Every structure is written in structure tokens, then in C-alpha cells.
Tab-separated table of C-alpha atoms in Angstrom:
chain	number	residue	atom	x	y	z
A	1	UNK	CA	113.865	90.684	123.007
A	2	UNK	CA	116.048	91.232	119.923
A	3	UNK	CA	114.209	93.392	117.384
A	4	UNK	CA	116.402	92.032	114.586
A	5	UNK	CA	115.133	88.554	115.427
A	6	UNK	CA	111.547	89.824	115.399
A	7	UNK	CA	112.115	91.370	111.959
A	8	UNK	CA	113.460	88.058	110.672
A	9	UNK	CA	110.489	86.206	112.192
A	10	UNK	CA	107.968	88.525	110.504
A	11	UNK	CA	109.679	88.251	107.111
A	12	UNK	CA	109.777	84.439	107.254
A	13	UNK	CA	106.107	84.403	108.288
A	14	UNK	CA	105.155	86.750	105.433
A	15	UNK	CA	107.212	85.075	102.702
A	16	UNK	CA	107.038	81.455	103.874
A	17	UNK	CA	110.728	81.179	103.071
A	18	UNK	CA	114.007	81.683	104.941
A	19	UNK	CA	115.828	82.541	101.710
A	20	UNK	CA	113.244	85.129	100.570
A	21	UNK	CA	113.255	86.645	104.053
A	22	UNK	CA	117.027	86.937	103.756
A	23	UNK	CA	116.690	88.703	100.404
A	24	UNK	CA	114.289	91.247	101.908
A	25	UNK	CA	116.577	91.922	104.862
A	26	UNK	CA	119.798	91.689	102.834
A	27	UNK	CA	120.999	88.759	104.937
A	28	UNK	CA	122.115	85.219	104.160
A	29	UNK	CA	119.770	82.300	104.806
A	30	UNK	CA	122.017	80.980	107.635
A	31	UNK	CA	121.854	84.405	109.304
A	32	UNK	CA	118.041	84.330	109.174
A	33	UNK	CA	118.001	80.784	110.555
A	34	UNK	CA	120.301	81.854	113.396
A	35	UNK	CA	118.015	84.743	114.346
A	36	UNK	CA	114.920	82.518	114.321
A	37	UNK	CA	116.698	79.886	116.405
A	38	UNK	CA	117.745	82.522	118.959
A	39	UNK	CA	114.157	83.802	119.174
A	40	UNK	CA	112.796	80.277	119.635
A	41	UNK	CA	115.369	79.618	122.376
A	42	UNK	CA	114.410	82.869	124.147
A	43	UNK	CA	110.695	82.004	124.015
A	44	UNK	CA	111.161	78.306	124.721
A	45	UNK	CA	108.832	77.305	121.887
A	46	UNK	CA	109.156	76.531	118.165
A	47	UNK	CA	107.699	79.216	115.924
A	48	UNK	CA	107.718	77.333	112.606
A	49	UNK	CA	106.935	73.800	111.490
A	50	UNK	CA	109.390	72.747	108.798
A	51	UNK	CA	108.040	69.904	106.654
A	52	UNK	CA	110.184	69.378	103.564
A	53	UNK	CA	110.331	72.749	101.817
A	54	UNK	CA	107.161	73.958	103.478
A	55	UNK	CA	107.317	76.362	106.401
A	56	UNK	CA	104.199	76.957	108.487
A	57	UNK	CA	103.641	78.940	111.663
A	58	UNK	CA	103.058	76.928	114.809
A	59	UNK	CA	100.371	77.968	117.288
A	60	UNK	CA	103.069	79.874	119.171
A	61	UNK	CA	104.162	81.585	115.938
A	62	UNK	CA	100.602	82.621	115.060
A	63	UNK	CA	100.152	84.020	118.577
A	64	UNK	CA	103.422	85.957	118.457
A	65	UNK	CA	103.004	87.436	114.968
A	66	UNK	CA	100.530	90.290	115.673
A	67	UNK	CA	102.462	91.246	118.818
A	68	UNK	CA	105.749	91.296	116.880
A	69	UNK	CA	104.206	93.553	114.239
A	70	UNK	CA	102.941	95.962	116.908
A	71	UNK	CA	106.297	96.067	118.708
A	72	UNK	CA	108.226	96.938	115.542
A	73	UNK	CA	105.583	99.426	114.401
A	74	UNK	CA	105.733	101.221	117.772
A	75	UNK	CA	109.530	101.350	117.649
A	76	UNK	CA	109.439	102.739	114.111
A	77	UNK	CA	106.880	105.351	115.151
A	78	UNK	CA	109.146	106.325	118.046
A	79	UNK	CA	112.111	106.686	115.688
A	80	UNK	CA	110.085	108.914	113.356
A	81	UNK	CA	108.747	111.045	116.202
A	82	UNK	CA	112.253	111.553	117.585
A	83	UNK	CA	113.541	112.528	114.155
A	84	UNK	CA	110.967	115.341	114.051
A	85	UNK	CA	111.866	116.521	117.567
A	86	UNK	CA	115.534	116.924	116.704
A	87	UNK	CA	114.832	120.010	114.592
A	88	UNK	CA	117.036	118.714	111.778
A	89	UNK	CA	115.921	116.619	108.816
A	90	UNK	CA	118.123	113.552	108.959
A	91	UNK	CA	117.975	109.775	109.195
A	92	UNK	CA	116.529	107.143	106.864
A	93	UNK	CA	113.506	107.502	104.594
A	94	UNK	CA	112.143	104.344	102.978
A	95	UNK	CA	110.183	104.916	99.753
A	96	UNK	CA	108.493	102.584	97.304
A	97	UNK	CA	107.923	103.775	93.740
A	98	UNK	CA	107.251	102.352	90.298
A	99	UNK	CA	109.918	102.223	87.608
A	100	UNK	CA	107.909	104.611	85.429
A	101	UNK	CA	107.518	107.266	88.127
A	102	UNK	CA	111.118	106.768	89.200
A	103	UNK	CA	112.295	107.413	85.649
A	104	UNK	CA	109.893	110.114	84.490
A	105	UNK	CA	108.618	112.045	87.527
A	106	UNK	CA	110.824	111.711	90.577
A	107	UNK	CA	114.357	112.681	89.393
A	108	UNK	CA	113.928	116.499	89.672
A	109	UNK	CA	112.109	116.113	92.998
A	110	UNK	CA	114.783	113.870	94.474
A	111	UNK	CA	117.541	116.102	93.123
A	112	UNK	CA	116.069	119.075	94.991
A	113	UNK	CA	115.477	116.927	98.064
A	114	UNK	CA	119.018	115.579	98.325
A	115	UNK	CA	120.434	119.076	97.850
A	116	UNK	CA	118.180	120.505	100.569
A	117	UNK	CA	118.518	117.571	102.998
A	118	UNK	CA	121.943	115.957	102.519
A	119	UNK	CA	121.761	114.153	105.891
A	120	UNK	CA	118.833	111.969	104.826
A	121	UNK	CA	119.625	108.435	103.671
A	122	UNK	CA	117.115	107.600	100.934
A	123	UNK	CA	116.130	103.934	100.855
A	124	UNK	CA	114.331	103.660	97.495
A	125	UNK	CA	112.607	100.437	96.427
A	126	UNK	CA	111.444	100.087	92.813
A	127	UNK	CA	108.330	97.939	92.569
A	128	UNK	CA	104.802	97.839	91.177
A	129	UNK	CA	102.542	100.536	92.610
A	130	UNK	CA	100.227	97.859	93.990
A	131	UNK	CA	103.091	96.265	95.936
A	132	UNK	CA	104.328	99.642	97.183
A	133	UNK	CA	100.867	100.438	98.570
A	134	UNK	CA	100.808	97.088	100.355
A	135	UNK	CA	104.288	97.681	101.809
A	136	UNK	CA	103.179	101.070	103.153
A	137	UNK	CA	99.978	99.549	104.547
A	138	UNK	CA	102.046	96.897	106.341
A	139	UNK	CA	104.443	99.509	107.710
A	140	UNK	CA	107.510	98.223	105.878
A	141	UNK	CA	107.839	101.436	103.849
A	142	UNK	CA	107.059	104.935	105.061
A	143	UNK	CA	105.972	106.475	101.743
A	144	UNK	CA	104.825	105.303	98.349
A	145	UNK	CA	105.122	107.502	95.243
A	146	UNK	CA	102.827	105.534	92.987
A	147	UNK	CA	99.909	105.245	90.621
A	148	UNK	CA	97.094	105.885	93.082
A	149	UNK	CA	94.501	103.148	93.640
A	150	UNK	CA	90.881	103.842	92.796
A	151	UNK	CA	89.820	102.223	96.067
A	152	UNK	CA	92.666	102.602	98.568
A	153	UNK	CA	92.858	100.443	101.709
A	154	UNK	CA	91.321	102.139	104.736
A	155	UNK	CA	94.714	102.454	106.455
A	156	UNK	CA	96.197	104.562	103.653
A	157	UNK	CA	95.994	108.284	103.009
A	158	UNK	CA	96.890	109.567	99.563
A	159	UNK	CA	97.381	112.806	97.666
A	160	UNK	CA	97.451	113.390	93.911
A	161	UNK	CA	100.662	115.077	92.758
A	162	UNK	CA	100.473	114.574	88.973
A	163	UNK	CA	97.588	113.969	86.576
A	164	UNK	CA	98.814	111.510	83.970
A	165	UNK	CA	96.773	111.566	80.717
A	166	UNK	CA	96.836	108.319	78.729
A	167	UNK	CA	96.587	107.712	74.978
A	168	UNK	CA	95.809	104.734	72.781
A	169	UNK	CA	99.013	104.132	70.806
A	170	UNK	CA	100.165	102.022	67.830
A	171	UNK	CA	103.273	101.689	65.689
A	172	UNK	CA	103.570	104.172	62.775
A	173	UNK	CA	103.093	101.313	60.292
A	174	UNK	CA	100.128	99.722	62.095
A	175	UNK	CA	96.880	99.530	60.027
A	176	UNK	CA	95.076	101.634	62.634
A	177	UNK	CA	97.629	104.431	62.223
A	178	UNK	CA	96.617	104.992	58.613
A	179	UNK	CA	92.849	104.447	58.871
A	180	UNK	CA	91.931	107.974	59.919
A	181	UNK	CA	90.045	107.831	63.197
A	182	UNK	CA	89.308	104.149	63.885
A	183	UNK	CA	86.274	103.257	65.975
A	184	UNK	CA	86.630	101.387	69.246
A	185	UNK	CA	85.173	98.311	67.535
A	186	UNK	CA	87.953	98.499	64.941
A	187	UNK	CA	90.454	98.907	67.755
A	188	UNK	CA	89.150	95.797	69.524
A	189	UNK	CA	89.548	93.744	66.336
A	190	UNK	CA	93.347	94.119	66.589
A	191	UNK	CA	95.589	92.475	69.231
A	192	UNK	CA	96.469	94.565	72.267
A	193	UNK	CA	99.460	94.599	74.616
A	194	UNK	CA	98.324	96.015	77.951
A	195	UNK	CA	99.531	96.477	81.519
A	196	UNK	CA	99.201	93.384	83.681
A	197	UNK	CA	95.697	92.614	84.967
A	198	UNK	CA	96.621	93.210	88.610
A	199	UNK	CA	97.788	96.779	88.000
A	200	UNK	CA	95.759	99.905	88.709
A	201	UNK	CA	96.459	101.120	85.155
A	202	UNK	CA	94.946	97.951	83.651
A	203	UNK	CA	91.787	98.466	85.700
A	204	UNK	CA	91.488	102.085	84.516
A	205	UNK	CA	91.804	101.018	80.863
A	206	UNK	CA	89.413	98.074	81.136
A	207	UNK	CA	86.724	100.114	82.910
A	208	UNK	CA	86.867	102.759	80.197
A	209	UNK	CA	86.651	100.220	77.359
A	210	UNK	CA	83.908	98.179	79.021
A	211	UNK	CA	81.837	101.343	79.461
A	212	UNK	CA	81.714	101.440	75.628
A	213	UNK	CA	81.024	97.706	75.310
A	214	UNK	CA	84.533	96.967	74.041
A	215	UNK	CA	86.513	93.865	75.063
A	216	UNK	CA	90.153	94.034	73.883
A	217	UNK	CA	91.909	90.991	72.436
A	218	UNK	CA	94.955	90.928	74.705
A	219	UNK	CA	97.981	89.294	73.093
A	220	UNK	CA	100.236	89.711	76.144
A	221	UNK	CA	100.708	91.899	79.187
A	222	UNK	CA	103.536	93.178	81.349
A	223	UNK	CA	103.959	95.497	84.308
A	224	UNK	CA	106.621	97.674	82.658
A	225	UNK	CA	105.373	100.561	80.530
A	226	UNK	CA	108.750	100.972	78.811
A	227	UNK	CA	108.491	97.331	77.657
A	228	UNK	CA	104.941	97.929	76.404
A	229	UNK	CA	106.170	100.919	74.424
A	230	UNK	CA	108.815	98.742	72.737
A	231	UNK	CA	106.224	96.044	71.930
A	232	UNK	CA	103.936	98.653	70.376
A	233	UNK	CA	106.801	100.187	68.394
A	234	UNK	CA	107.660	96.846	66.754
A	235	UNK	CA	104.031	96.338	65.737
A	236	UNK	CA	103.009	93.617	68.169
A	237	UNK	CA	99.763	95.389	69.077
A	238	UNK	CA	98.116	98.567	70.297
A	239	UNK	CA	98.333	99.739	73.878
A	240	UNK	CA	97.477	102.568	76.259
A	241	UNK	CA	100.447	104.601	77.526
A	242	UNK	CA	101.069	107.949	79.257
A	243	UNK	CA	101.230	110.836	76.805
A	244	UNK	CA	104.562	111.772	78.372
A	245	UNK	CA	106.031	108.681	76.665
A	246	UNK	CA	105.006	109.689	73.136
A	247	UNK	CA	107.777	110.074	70.560
A	248	UNK	CA	108.430	109.210	66.899
A	249	UNK	CA	108.446	105.452	67.598
A	250	UNK	CA	104.686	105.321	68.354
A	251	UNK	CA	101.542	107.130	67.157
A	252	UNK	CA	98.675	108.292	69.377
A	253	UNK	CA	95.155	107.588	68.090
A	254	UNK	CA	92.517	110.238	68.638
A	255	UNK	CA	89.916	108.607	70.881
A	256	UNK	CA	88.426	111.528	72.867
A	257	UNK	CA	85.456	109.495	74.087
A	258	UNK	CA	87.781	107.426	76.281
A	259	UNK	CA	89.292	110.412	78.166
A	260	UNK	CA	91.802	108.111	79.813
A	261	UNK	CA	93.980	109.319	82.668
A	262	UNK	CA	95.366	108.176	85.991
A	263	UNK	CA	96.500	109.901	89.169
A	264	UNK	CA	100.086	109.681	90.407
A	265	UNK	CA	100.981	110.740	93.896
A	266	UNK	CA	101.952	109.921	97.458
A	267	UNK	CA	100.520	107.375	99.890
A	268	UNK	CA	101.301	107.001	103.590
A	269	UNK	CA	99.885	105.128	106.555
A	270	UNK	CA	96.961	106.868	108.233
A	271	UNK	CA	97.855	105.692	111.728
A	272	UNK	CA	101.651	105.973	111.738
A	273	UNK	CA	103.836	108.876	112.780
A	274	UNK	CA	105.589	110.555	109.860
A	275	UNK	CA	109.290	111.232	110.205
A	276	UNK	CA	110.956	114.573	109.542
A	277	UNK	CA	112.410	113.296	106.244
A	278	UNK	CA	108.953	112.106	105.125
A	279	UNK	CA	107.349	115.433	106.020
A	280	UNK	CA	110.036	117.258	104.051
A	281	UNK	CA	109.519	115.143	100.929
A	282	UNK	CA	105.749	115.483	101.112
A	283	UNK	CA	106.242	119.240	101.353
A	284	UNK	CA	108.353	119.235	98.177
A	285	UNK	CA	105.583	117.274	96.460
A	286	UNK	CA	103.040	119.925	97.452
A	287	UNK	CA	101.328	117.789	100.080
A	288	UNK	CA	100.236	119.619	103.242
A	289	UNK	CA	99.419	117.224	106.088
């Protein structure tokens, strides 16, 4: 059975779309359709019901899906095991990381890595940490370098690489910047611009504020910390950002009772074989597994 066809089948099942599956696999929609048609011909049964724009798995498709996932996972494990047996660090390493970590933490690590292991093809995907963790859990990525979840899925192992202290920040001309040391109640009276509600960072901030009985008035939210920094700098509201992002465009407020921080680090699948390239990168990050 063609593994490329199985990959296309899984992506269509996961996304509910031939075009989105094509985007994930870097293929055209007709190419995806051709692979699905070939798989259906080989099995002698339709795998999807196509009603208008809706695509649903048939009974045959639902039966095949867990088997297809296991087949591809076993093949990927075999590839990783063989890469470790070869004695050389080479091949492909698929990584998911956030834009913030990719910009502010990973460059020196990846520079050292590519110099030490020039035969590794790095396949780097920039995405939200939450999505990267899910991709690793599903076996589509081998490693995630992410903001670590407070309650990770059971299938994931994780290791803290960097502690990332956070600060409440405002624009230099914001009323809170000139009021000495504003209370949390005063802070809550002003609009906030915070990370999106589905992010781990948002949950860290909200838990800390709620512990002090404070409910922020959120004006807007976004996943990108660089965008939040710009919104703070133009005076749209206060936010919580990593201290590593502080510069003259924003002012940190002294709120020691919050003691905000998050953990950044690596996640990998507990039950999957790690490749030689993955082991080498984890070693550079100070992870011993």
C-alpha cells in the first residue's frame, strides 16, 4: 500500500479538506485527490462521502484511519531507529516552534547545530506552542521547542530549557507609567491587550491575576508577542510580556506580588523512537534522555 496515499488520507481526514491537506503536504488539490482515488481503488471501497463542500469519513474510512496512523508511525519510528544505528547524525528533523522562541531563543542553538551536523535537513514549522504540542502528540513533528504546557498530554515528555520571567508593561506615556506603583485594582481599571485565550501564556497570566481577585478588561488579544509589544507601545493598553523584550518603547511596572514567569523548552513523544538528529539537538539544549 502506498504510504504517500496513506499520508494524504490522514491529512484529509484530519482537516476535512482536500485543499488544506494539500497545503500541509505541499501538494496541489488534484494531486491529493489522485492519491485518495488510488487508495480507494486499491481497497475497493470509498473512504470519504462528499456532499457539497462537506467531506466526511465513510465507515470504511473510519475503520482505516487508526490503522493508517499506526502504519505511518511505525515506519517513522523505523526511520529514526535506523538513523541512530548509522553512527552519523544525518537525515531530516522536523521541529515545531513559536515565532517568539524562533526569534529570541533558538538562533544561537540552531547556528551551533547546523555547524556541528551539516548533514541534517532541518524542517522547521513556526506555529503556536499549543499547535506544536498537538503536532508532536500526533506524531507529525518529532520535537517541539515551545512554551511548556502546565498540564501536558500524557503522551508527551518535556524538559525546561529556559525560565522566561514576565513583566506587566505599558507605554512610557500611559497613566500607569507615571503613577508610581499602581495597585492591581488600578491596573484592572485600564484596558489590556493580552495573548489569545487559548495560549499557555494567557492561562499563566489569568491564573496569577485571578489569585488576587483581579479580572482584566481585555480590549483585544493576539497570539504574537511582537504584535502585543507594538500595541502596548502605541498606548492601546497594558500587557504582560517577557522581560527579554523590554526596551525604550515600553515600561515595566513593578508588581512583585505577581511573580509571573513561564517555562520554555522541548517536548517529544513518550512512545516514539527519537532519531539521531533529535538526540543531538536535545543534547545541545541540555536535555539528557
